Amino acid sequence: MTERREELAANLADVEERIAAACAAAGRGREEVTLIVVTKTFPASDVRILSELGVRHVAENRDQDAAPKAAACADLPLEWHFVGQLQTNKVRSVAGYADVVQSVDRSRLVTALSKEAVRNGRELGCLVQVALDAGEGGRGERGGVAPDGVAELARLVDGAEGLRLDGLMTVAPLTGEYAGRQQAAFERLMDLSADLRAVHPAANMVSAGMSADLEQAVAAGATHVRVGSAVLGVRPGLG
Ligand SMILES: *Cc1c(COP(=O)(O)O)cnc(C)c1O
């Protein structure tokens, strides 16, 4: 084994142990939580190693970084999640490799994603990104729609050709009433998910929790955790 492979294998084992412990503590089955490894800023060679180590879901947040990486890894049995703020002029590229776009936060994006999904003849999974720190009718600084905008955006995704409404995503807010209260934030997301599922029963995916707060996300009921640095290490440069 190469040094990098050993490092990633050890980190992955640690994260796996944390997820398993969090599931046990919450009385949940381990299979209820899917690990998505956030590979942003790391090279395609790391993605390849992770795939060999059994990772099946990876996430990226910048198209410039993700597009060449996804192309270099096209032979691997991976699902690609896009988790970054998405400009409409990048939608054509992202729709070419992403299986799930977790950062759907405005109607223009729904229109653009639908058009490209249809053009590519692919179905694209979509999560509505919720900004728990955004005021009514607003959007979060790091993307996301305010809680009062979720239902309408979900309705648009559900009605859009080529798109599949999969559920909700959030990043725990650094400011506002949920600052430093990740578990409360994730519980609020779960309440919003329950409201969503009452109308769209299949939209049961809840993506929450990162390296620092995956335990709180699992405790609240998240179905997917997005873990970057705890698996790959400190990110080089932008991230
Ligand atoms: C980078 C990123 C993550 C992973 O963060 P870590 O703290 O490195 O685990 C998760 N979600 C989103 C949206 C990200 O941009």
Tab-separated table of C-alpha atoms and ligand atoms in Angstrom:
chain	number	residue	atom	x	y	z
A	1	MET	CA	0.000	0.000	0.000
A	2	THR	CA	1.174	3.493	-0.754
A	3	GLU	CA	1.437	5.999	2.057
A	4	ARG	CA	-1.572	8.007	0.829
A	5	ARG	CA	-3.664	4.885	0.543
A	6	GLU	CA	-2.786	3.911	4.127
A	7	GLU	CA	-3.629	7.405	5.341
A	8	LEU	CA	-7.008	7.464	3.583
A	9	ALA	CA	-7.829	3.931	4.743
A	10	ALA	CA	-7.068	4.866	8.372
A	11	ASN	CA	-9.083	8.101	8.195
A	12	LEU	CA	-11.973	6.318	6.539
A	13	ALA	CA	-11.947	3.681	9.280
A	14	ASP	CA	-12.065	6.432	11.929
A	15	VAL	CA	-14.999	8.142	10.240
A	16	GLU	CA	-16.773	4.833	9.787
A	17	GLU	CA	-16.344	4.190	13.518
A	18	ARG	CA	-17.773	7.633	14.351
A	19	ILE	CA	-20.811	7.066	12.118
A	20	ALA	CA	-21.395	3.593	13.552
A	21	ALA	CA	-21.132	4.910	17.126
A	22	ALA	CA	-23.500	7.804	16.350
A	23	CYS	CA	-26.016	5.394	14.791
A	24	ALA	CA	-25.797	3.093	17.807
A	25	ALA	CA	-26.233	6.018	20.222
A	26	ALA	CA	-29.310	7.161	18.286
A	27	GLY	CA	-30.785	3.666	18.052
A	28	ARG	CA	-30.490	3.787	14.284
A	29	GLY	CA	-29.214	1.088	11.959
A	30	ARG	CA	-25.862	1.803	10.332
A	31	GLU	CA	-27.468	1.266	6.915
A	32	GLU	CA	-29.735	4.271	7.509
A	33	VAL	CA	-26.815	6.662	7.011
A	34	THR	CA	-24.819	7.043	3.797
A	35	LEU	CA	-21.325	8.506	3.831
A	36	ILE	CA	-20.541	11.003	1.092
A	37	VAL	CA	-16.851	11.889	0.938
A	38	VAL	CA	-16.258	15.517	-0.076
A	39	THR	CA	-13.202	15.371	-2.344
A	40	LYS	CA	-13.073	19.063	-3.306
A	41	THR	CA	-9.534	20.405	-3.873
A	42	PHE	CA	-8.060	16.882	-3.735
A	43	PRO	CA	-6.791	15.108	-6.863
A	44	ALA	CA	-8.483	12.449	-8.952
A	45	SER	CA	-5.878	9.969	-7.666
A	46	ASP	CA	-7.418	10.312	-4.175
A	47	VAL	CA	-10.884	9.694	-5.591
A	48	ARG	CA	-9.569	6.542	-7.223
A	49	ILE	CA	-8.079	5.298	-3.946
A	50	LEU	CA	-11.322	6.054	-2.099
A	51	SER	CA	-13.258	4.089	-4.694
A	52	GLU	CA	-10.891	1.143	-4.215
A	53	LEU	CA	-11.479	1.446	-0.466
A	54	GLY	CA	-15.218	1.063	-1.004
A	55	VAL	CA	-16.470	4.651	-1.094
A	56	ARG	CA	-19.475	4.934	-3.423
A	57	HIS	CA	-20.498	8.600	-3.016
A	58	VAL	CA	-18.267	11.615	-3.559
A	59	ALA	CA	-19.083	15.337	-3.521
A	60	GLU	CA	-17.589	18.424	-5.105
A	61	ASN	CA	-18.414	22.122	-4.755
A	62	ARG	CA	-16.744	23.863	-7.722
A	63	ASP	CA	-17.354	22.881	-11.311
A	64	GLN	CA	-13.876	23.968	-12.459
A	65	ASP	CA	-12.353	21.437	-10.072
A	66	ALA	CA	-15.033	18.776	-10.371
A	67	ALA	CA	-15.504	18.472	-14.139
A	68	PRO	CA	-11.977	17.244	-15.002
A	69	LYS	CA	-11.918	15.035	-11.895
A	70	ALA	CA	-15.216	13.375	-12.757
A	71	ALA	CA	-13.961	12.821	-16.312
A	72	ALA	CA	-10.749	11.227	-15.015
A	73	CYS	CA	-12.811	8.945	-12.766
A	74	ALA	CA	-15.595	8.106	-15.213
A	75	ASP	CA	-14.687	4.395	-15.081
A	76	LEU	CA	-15.332	4.167	-11.313
A	77	PRO	CA	-18.652	3.048	-9.780
A	78	LEU	CA	-19.265	6.380	-8.042
A	79	GLU	CA	-22.220	8.664	-7.518
A	80	TRP	CA	-21.243	12.321	-7.873
A	81	HIS	CA	-22.934	14.916	-5.684
A	82	PHE	CA	-22.642	18.622	-6.382
A	83	VAL	CA	-22.795	20.574	-3.097
A	84	GLY	CA	-21.581	24.085	-3.966
A	85	GLN	CA	-23.286	27.289	-4.949
A	86	LEU	CA	-24.155	26.809	-8.575
A	87	GLN	CA	-24.243	29.559	-11.182
A	88	THR	CA	-26.589	28.953	-14.084
A	89	ASN	CA	-23.716	29.228	-16.581
A	90	LYS	CA	-22.139	26.134	-14.971
A	91	VAL	CA	-25.286	24.043	-15.086
A	92	ARG	CA	-24.575	22.524	-18.483
A	93	SER	CA	-21.228	21.190	-17.281
A	94	VAL	CA	-22.472	20.007	-13.880
A	95	ALA	CA	-25.467	18.213	-15.398
A	96	GLY	CA	-22.995	16.212	-17.483
A	97	TYR	CA	-21.448	14.356	-14.532
A	98	ALA	CA	-23.501	14.996	-11.381
A	99	ASP	CA	-25.975	12.372	-10.234
A	100	VAL	CA	-27.377	14.575	-7.484
A	101	VAL	CA	-27.319	18.364	-7.140
A	102	GLN	CA	-27.676	19.141	-3.424
A	103	SER	CA	-27.607	22.922	-3.717
A	104	VAL	CA	-30.851	23.764	-5.514
A	105	ASP	CA	-31.919	27.081	-4.035
A	106	ARG	CA	-33.750	29.150	-6.660
A	107	SER	CA	-36.249	28.713	-9.437
A	108	ARG	CA	-33.876	29.786	-12.219
A	109	LEU	CA	-31.596	26.922	-11.267
A	110	VAL	CA	-34.493	24.470	-11.490
A	111	THR	CA	-35.297	25.659	-15.010
A	112	ALA	CA	-31.662	25.437	-16.118
A	113	LEU	CA	-31.064	22.004	-14.543
A	114	SER	CA	-34.234	20.628	-16.096
A	115	LYS	CA	-33.268	21.845	-19.546
A	116	GLU	CA	-29.812	20.246	-19.346
A	117	ALA	CA	-31.089	16.998	-17.832
A	118	VAL	CA	-33.528	16.646	-20.710
A	119	ARG	CA	-30.842	17.540	-23.252
A	120	ASN	CA	-28.545	14.849	-21.808
A	121	GLY	CA	-31.326	12.313	-21.494
A	122	ARG	CA	-30.409	11.798	-17.823
A	123	GLU	CA	-32.457	12.070	-14.663
A	124	LEU	CA	-30.872	14.393	-12.143
A	125	GLY	CA	-31.521	14.027	-8.416
A	126	CYS	CA	-32.117	17.325	-6.621
A	127	LEU	CA	-32.032	18.409	-3.001
A	128	VAL	CA	-33.411	21.760	-1.947
A	129	GLN	CA	-30.693	23.492	0.062
A	130	VAL	CA	-32.111	25.161	3.150
A	131	ALA	CA	-30.483	28.226	4.728
A	132	LEU	CA	-31.644	28.046	8.334
A	133	ASP	CA	-30.143	31.474	9.037
A	134	ALA	CA	-31.965	33.232	6.189
A	135	GLY	CA	-34.913	35.490	6.911
A	136	GLU	CA	-38.340	34.984	5.352
A	137	GLY	CA	-38.218	35.015	1.586
A	138	GLY	CA	-34.421	35.279	1.708
A	139	ARG	CA	-31.367	33.242	0.836
A	140	GLY	CA	-28.324	32.259	2.855
A	141	GLU	CA	-24.874	33.751	2.426
A	142	ARG	CA	-23.552	30.347	1.462
A	143	GLY	CA	-26.556	29.550	-0.682
A	144	GLY	CA	-29.816	27.952	0.314
A	145	VAL	CA	-33.383	29.108	0.474
A	146	ALA	CA	-35.112	30.281	3.658
A	147	PRO	CA	-37.366	27.649	5.275
A	148	ASP	CA	-40.514	29.421	4.044
A	149	GLY	CA	-39.349	28.969	0.439
A	150	VAL	CA	-38.778	25.206	0.558
A	151	ALA	CA	-42.281	24.026	-0.378
A	152	GLU	CA	-42.522	26.182	-3.495
A	153	LEU	CA	-39.062	25.235	-4.740
A	154	ALA	CA	-39.795	21.555	-4.077
A	155	ARG	CA	-42.996	21.849	-6.088
A	156	LEU	CA	-41.040	23.330	-9.001
A	157	VAL	CA	-38.412	20.545	-8.907
A	158	ASP	CA	-41.089	17.876	-8.663
A	159	GLY	CA	-42.841	19.275	-11.725
A	160	ALA	CA	-39.687	19.754	-13.800
A	161	GLU	CA	-38.921	17.298	-16.569
A	162	GLY	CA	-35.660	15.385	-16.055
A	163	LEU	CA	-35.413	16.219	-12.346
A	164	ARG	CA	-36.137	13.979	-9.357
A	165	LEU	CA	-36.926	15.591	-6.002
A	166	ASP	CA	-34.816	13.648	-3.488
A	167	GLY	CA	-35.044	15.754	-0.326
A	168	LEU	CA	-33.263	18.483	1.633
A	169	MET	CA	-29.733	19.591	2.411
A	170	THR	CA	-28.285	22.101	4.846
A	171	VAL	CA	-25.006	23.401	6.186
A	172	ALA	CA	-25.198	24.271	9.894
A	173	PRO	CA	-25.280	28.089	10.163
A	174	LEU	CA	-22.322	29.949	11.664
A	175	THR	CA	-24.485	32.945	12.595
A	176	GLY	CA	-28.013	33.620	13.817
A	177	GLU	CA	-30.127	31.640	16.252
A	178	TYR	CA	-28.542	28.299	15.286
A	179	ALA	CA	-24.907	29.399	15.597
A	180	GLY	CA	-23.088	26.763	17.664
A	181	ARG	CA	-26.314	24.729	17.963
A	182	GLN	CA	-25.836	22.184	15.195
A	183	GLN	CA	-28.159	19.587	16.596
A	184	ALA	CA	-31.011	22.089	16.939
A	185	ALA	CA	-30.345	23.199	13.362
A	186	PHE	CA	-30.446	19.620	12.092
A	187	GLU	CA	-33.619	18.913	14.063
A	188	ARG	CA	-35.221	21.924	12.387
A	189	LEU	CA	-34.152	20.481	9.029
A	190	MET	CA	-35.802	17.169	10.001
A	191	ASP	CA	-39.058	19.028	10.774
A	192	LEU	CA	-38.898	20.639	7.340
A	193	SER	CA	-38.220	17.208	5.856
A	194	ALA	CA	-41.326	15.812	7.557
A	195	ASP	CA	-43.392	18.635	6.034
A	196	LEU	CA	-41.858	17.931	2.635
A	197	ARG	CA	-42.451	14.176	2.862
A	198	ALA	CA	-46.113	14.765	3.710
A	199	VAL	CA	-46.465	16.129	0.166
A	200	HIS	CA	-43.623	14.257	-1.594
A	201	PRO	CA	-43.182	10.906	0.215
A	202	ALA	CA	-40.243	9.797	-1.946
A	203	ALA	CA	-38.203	12.920	-1.140
A	204	ASN	CA	-36.780	11.323	1.992
A	205	MET	CA	-33.102	12.180	1.708
A	206	VAL	CA	-31.724	14.488	4.404
A	207	SER	CA	-28.151	15.619	3.826
A	208	ALA	CA	-26.594	17.217	6.896
A	209	GLY	CA	-23.436	17.030	8.940
A	210	MET	CA	-19.770	17.442	8.032
A	211	SER	CA	-16.486	16.420	9.673
A	212	ALA	CA	-17.107	18.502	12.788
A	213	ASP	CA	-20.786	17.763	13.368
A	214	LEU	CA	-21.664	14.421	11.800
A	215	GLU	CA	-22.661	12.999	15.210
A	216	GLN	CA	-25.278	15.724	15.705
A	217	ALA	CA	-26.617	15.136	12.190
A	218	VAL	CA	-26.949	11.390	12.737
A	219	ALA	CA	-28.612	11.999	16.112
A	220	ALA	CA	-31.147	14.325	14.463
A	221	GLY	CA	-31.958	11.801	11.732
A	222	ALA	CA	-29.824	12.685	8.698
A	223	THR	CA	-29.714	10.048	5.964
A	224	HIS	CA	-26.519	11.388	4.367
A	225	VAL	CA	-23.429	12.963	5.929
A	226	ARG	CA	-20.884	14.907	3.842
A	227	VAL	CA	-17.388	14.413	5.222
A	228	GLY	CA	-14.297	16.059	3.739
A	229	SER	CA	-11.326	16.883	5.950
A	230	ALA	CA	-11.820	14.002	8.399
A	231	VAL	CA	-11.169	11.619	5.495
A	232	LEU	CA	-8.812	13.549	3.217
A	233	GLY	CA	-6.999	15.852	5.642
A	234	VAL	CA	-6.623	19.608	5.663
A	235	ARG	CA	-7.597	21.064	2.307
A	236	PRO	CA	-4.897	22.605	0.145
A	237	GLY	CA	-5.884	26.153	-0.812
A	238	LEU	CA	-9.478	27.087	-1.533
A	239	GLY	CA	-12.142	24.891	-0.168
B	1	LIG	C1	-16.574	21.191	2.147
B	1	LIG	C2	-17.976	20.814	2.408
B	1	LIG	C3	-18.279	19.736	3.263
B	1	LIG	C4	-17.224	18.948	4.011
B	1	LIG	O1	-16.663	19.726	5.010
B	1	LIG	P1	-15.572	19.120	6.044
B	1	LIG	O2	-15.626	20.033	7.185
B	1	LIG	O3	-14.264	19.123	5.322
B	1	LIG	O4	-16.030	17.748	6.369
B	1	LIG	C5	-19.621	19.399	3.416
B	1	LIG	N1	-20.601	20.076	2.786
B	1	LIG	C6	-20.349	21.109	1.964
B	1	LIG	C7	-21.484	21.807	1.311
B	1	LIG	C8	-19.031	21.513	1.753
B	1	LIG	O5	-18.787	22.552	0.943
